[in-house]
XYZ file of N, CA and C in Angstrom:
324
model
N -27.125 0.631 -6.638
C -26.728 1.851 -6.262
C -26.984 1.827 -4.493
N -28.520 1.647 -4.290
C -28.327 0.902 -3.131
C -27.511 0.306 -1.909
N -27.131 -0.406 -2.687
C -26.334 -1.186 -1.669
C -24.192 -0.579 -1.924
N -24.100 0.050 -2.669
C -22.914 1.455 -2.424
C -23.260 2.148 -1.521
N -24.320 2.859 -1.371
C -24.516 4.158 -0.310
C -23.974 2.938 0.712
N -24.787 1.469 0.652
C -25.122 1.606 2.630
C -23.828 0.806 3.270
N -22.996 0.565 1.852
C -21.312 -0.325 2.222
C -20.109 0.402 2.221
N -20.591 1.981 0.925
C -19.762 2.453 0.751
C -18.131 3.008 1.965
N -18.888 3.145 3.607
C -18.160 3.513 4.236
C -16.991 2.955 4.640
N -18.100 1.746 4.769
C -17.181 0.177 5.058
C -16.498 -0.160 4.534
N -16.429 -0.118 2.538
C -15.733 -0.010 1.840
C -14.474 0.689 2.181
N -14.408 1.996 1.915
C -13.335 2.864 2.274
C -12.380 2.649 3.624
N -13.707 2.060 4.787
C -12.539 2.238 6.399
C -11.820 1.362 5.841
N -11.913 0.413 5.189
C -11.610 -1.529 5.363
C -10.211 -1.280 4.218
N -10.196 -0.601 2.737
C -8.822 -0.154 2.168
C -8.196 0.525 2.770
N -8.622 1.150 3.548
C -7.619 2.776 4.082
C -6.744 1.129 5.169
N -7.478 0.562 5.966
C -7.095 -0.386 7.390
C -5.742 -1.243 6.384
N -6.578 -1.969 5.434
C -6.009 -2.728 5.071
C -4.459 -2.219 4.619
N -4.817 -0.884 3.754
C -3.053 -0.037 3.217
C -2.705 -0.230 4.324
N -2.774 0.504 5.336
C -1.979 1.021 6.666
C -1.244 -0.103 7.243
N -2.209 -0.955 7.498
C -1.365 -2.707 8.190
C -0.169 -2.472 7.323
N -0.864 -2.402 6.021
C 0.634 -3.600 5.481
C 1.837 -2.013 5.144
N 1.742 -0.778 5.504
C 2.931 -0.020 5.443
C 3.579 -0.523 6.694
N 2.942 -0.658 7.938
C 2.965 -0.340 9.023
C 4.080 -1.782 9.188
N 3.277 -2.947 8.386
C 3.682 -4.548 8.437
C 4.611 -4.717 8.606
N 4.872 -3.979 6.850
C 6.480 -4.379 6.174
C 7.281 -3.592 6.724
N 6.980 -1.738 7.543
C 8.605 -1.702 8.090
C 8.518 -1.861 9.367
N 8.182 -2.323 10.327
C 8.120 -3.581 11.639
C 8.873 -4.430 10.477
N 8.392 -5.129 10.491
C 9.590 -6.671 9.174
C 10.084 -6.841 9.302
N 10.883 -5.784 8.377
C 12.491 -5.199 7.731
C 13.416 -4.693 8.783
N 12.392 -3.789 10.434
C 13.187 -3.404 11.691
C 13.393 -4.542 12.506
N 12.309 -5.669 12.372
C 12.652 -6.010 13.357
C 13.887 -7.693 12.860
N 14.313 -6.972 11.724
C 15.083 -8.471 10.966
C 16.572 -7.562 10.876
N 16.302 -6.487 11.551
C 17.785 -5.431 11.467
C 17.778 -4.911 9.703
N 16.669 -4.798 9.369
C 17.928 -3.534 7.930
C 18.153 -2.453 8.257
N 18.592 -2.026 7.029
C 18.707 -0.213 7.133
C 17.162 0.594 6.956
N 17.341 1.570 7.464
C 16.127 2.945 7.325
C 15.822 2.403 5.760
N 16.462 2.917 5.273
C 16.170 2.557 3.611
C 15.357 1.591 3.172
N 15.938 0.367 3.599
C 15.083 -0.896 3.146
C 14.163 -0.841 4.009
N 13.878 -0.382 5.071
C 12.735 -0.609 5.823
C 11.676 0.076 5.388
N 12.369 1.668 4.145
C 11.284 2.178 3.787
C 10.930 1.459 2.178
N 11.323 0.975 1.983
C 11.399 0.379 0.294
C 10.183 -0.848 0.894
N 10.293 -1.454 1.890
C 9.695 -2.460 2.191
C 8.272 -2.390 2.505
N 8.317 -1.330 3.682
C 6.927 -1.248 3.301
C 6.297 -0.470 2.882
N 6.741 0.498 1.673
C 5.707 0.444 0.265
C 6.123 -0.377 -0.428
N 6.390 -1.597 -0.663
C 6.263 -2.480 -1.703
C 4.915 -3.669 -0.917
N 5.390 -3.488 0.746
C 3.565 -4.144 0.858
C 2.123 -4.046 1.402
N 2.708 -2.272 1.859
C 1.737 -1.341 1.583
C 0.976 -1.437 0.352
N 1.444 -1.037 -0.834
C 0.946 -0.947 -1.802
C 0.425 -2.715 -2.670
N -0.258 -3.165 -2.584
C -0.899 -3.717 -3.261
C -1.577 -3.672 -5.015
N -1.639 -5.614 -5.957
C -2.012 -5.106 -6.571
C -3.592 -4.966 -6.671
N -4.334 -3.672 -6.904
C -5.352 -3.641 -6.910
C -6.184 -3.755 -8.387
N -5.565 -3.873 -9.900
C -5.958 -4.179 -10.742
C -6.576 -5.506 -10.901
N -5.168 -6.084 -10.431
C -5.129 -7.444 -10.210
C -6.171 -7.828 -9.014
N -6.504 -7.473 -8.065
C -7.782 -8.077 -7.411
C -8.855 -7.552 -8.089
N -9.491 -6.057 -8.566
C -10.061 -6.067 -9.671
C -10.599 -7.147 -10.330
N -9.850 -7.662 -11.546
C -9.741 -8.864 -12.213
C -10.525 -10.166 -11.258
N -9.640 -10.401 -10.949
C -10.554 -11.708 -10.007
C -11.663 -11.751 -9.564
N -12.070 -10.397 -8.435
C -13.760 -10.684 -7.516
C -14.385 -10.215 -9.647
N -14.109 -9.886 -10.817
C -14.819 -9.848 -11.571
C -15.305 -10.924 -12.734
N -14.052 -11.937 -12.297
C -13.896 -13.608 -13.107
C -14.212 -14.150 -11.730
N -14.228 -14.285 -10.963
C -14.684 -15.065 -9.799
C -16.327 -14.517 -8.998
N -16.421 -13.722 -9.157
C -18.361 -13.396 -8.720
C -19.033 -12.210 -10.005
N -19.341 -13.203 -11.679
C -19.491 -12.748 -12.081
C -21.180 -11.550 -11.961
N -21.581 -12.499 -11.066
C -22.727 -11.803 -10.985
C -23.092 -11.013 -9.903
N -21.958 -10.352 -9.313
C -21.784 -9.623 -8.418
C -21.008 -7.977 -8.564
N -21.325 -7.320 -9.479
C -21.143 -6.080 -10.069
C -20.486 -5.595 -8.916
N -20.704 -5.071 -7.486
C -20.193 -4.301 -6.300
C -19.042 -5.369 -5.821
N -18.591 -6.161 -6.595
C -17.352 -6.990 -6.032
C -15.815 -6.452 -6.398
N -16.161 -6.007 -7.137
C -15.202 -5.140 -8.142
C -14.610 -3.421 -6.706
N -15.376 -3.012 -6.457
C -15.753 -2.043 -5.635
C -14.397 -1.798 -4.936
N -14.316 -2.577 -4.262
C -13.187 -2.811 -3.368
C -11.225 -2.658 -3.909
N -11.533 -3.388 -5.062
C -10.164 -2.749 -6.196
C -10.320 -1.923 -6.404
N -11.122 -1.474 -7.145
C -11.857 -0.483 -8.041
C -10.895 1.146 -6.507
N -12.059 1.454 -5.717
C -11.689 2.156 -4.382
C -9.391 1.961 -4.381
N -9.151 0.497 -3.816
C -8.044 0.734 -3.178
C -7.031 1.398 -4.672
N -7.356 1.346 -5.334
C -7.051 1.351 -6.377
C -6.029 2.970 -6.843
N -7.286 3.948 -5.967
C -7.078 5.066 -6.141
C -6.568 5.336 -4.673
N -7.097 5.264 -3.674
C -6.667 5.173 -2.273
C -5.244 4.932 -2.181
N -4.338 3.698 -2.606
C -2.751 3.495 -2.743
C -2.400 4.481 -3.424
N -2.541 5.023 -4.791
C -2.286 6.374 -4.925
C -1.722 7.599 -4.094
N -3.064 7.663 -3.605
C -2.560 8.997 -2.818
C -1.895 8.646 -1.677
N -2.636 7.617 -0.869
C -1.031 7.162 0.207
C 0.089 7.127 0.343
N 0.398 6.441 -0.757
C 1.607 5.708 -1.467
C 2.315 7.333 -1.512
N 1.645 8.712 -2.307
C 2.317 9.381 -2.101
C 2.540 10.514 -1.603
N 1.659 10.406 -0.212
C 2.179 10.516 0.884
C 3.098 10.153 1.980
N 3.074 8.870 1.746
C 4.341 8.091 2.101
C 5.790 8.420 2.182
N 5.788 8.619 0.595
C 7.329 8.571 0.192
C 7.327 9.976 0.071
N 6.427 11.611 0.193
C 6.940 11.858 0.706
C 7.232 12.285 2.318
N 6.788 11.554 3.381
C 6.799 11.481 4.319
C 8.572 10.973 4.796
N 8.560 9.411 4.145
C 9.490 9.238 4.057
C 11.230 9.958 3.317
N 10.564 10.749 2.372
C 11.510 11.226 1.386
C 12.029 12.291 2.831
N 10.995 13.167 3.381
C 11.723 14.142 4.386
C 12.293 13.697 5.407
N 12.906 11.963 5.940
C 13.212 11.825 7.154
C 15.133 11.880 6.734
N 15.820 11.867 8.049
C 16.575 12.026 7.855
C 17.701 10.531 8.412
N 17.911 10.299 7.257
C 18.651 8.695 7.285
C 20.509 9.014 7.354
N 21.263 7.987 7.512
C 22.574 8.148 7.615
C 23.255 7.137 6.607
N 23.519 7.734 5.270
C 23.417 7.126 4.003
C 24.151 5.457 4.876
N 24.277 4.519 4.014
C 25.502 3.131 4.136
C 26.863 3.166 3.346
N 27.334 3.699 4.656
C 28.985 3.932 4.299
C 29.506 2.994 2.978
N 29.247 1.846 3.233
C 29.649 0.044 2.004
C 28.523 0.808 0.839
N 27.639 1.785 0.663
C 26.610 1.640 -0.473
C 28.033 1.869 -2.087
N 27.590 1.535 -2.798
C 28.231 2.750 -3.599
C 27.705 3.958 -3.721
N 28.819 4.697 -4.427
C 28.010 6.326 -4.865
C 26.867 6.008 -5.608
N 26.874 5.266 -6.256
C 25.895 5.432 -7.527
C 23.990 4.914 -6.804
N 24.143 4.337 -6.102
C 23.545 3.130 -5.131
C 22.837 4.501 -4.093
N 24.053 5.527 -3.955
C 23.269 6.679 -3.137
C 22.189 7.883 -3.558
N 22.338 8.318 -4.894
C 22.204 8.467 -5.553
C 20.357 8.692 -5.468
């Protein structure tokens, strides 16, 4: 428990930074290849949201003697749900022009 107390803040900081860099990198790459704003947002979320369950399982199987190895994956599991909801809310309020070539059912 003492190890968790000493490295807890660092874990939270790294998890949040990793997530935010993922969102920003996804959006930047999509923008660089001239994707439309809706696809930029989609790629941003896809890159920022990682498989935390897989990370936790891999940590547990790779480092069975280190109980704390699973903590970053568990923290990320909670954090990416919070940050993803915030980002989706932010993106939903941003105005974008619809793609005129997209079929009507794709615009819903």
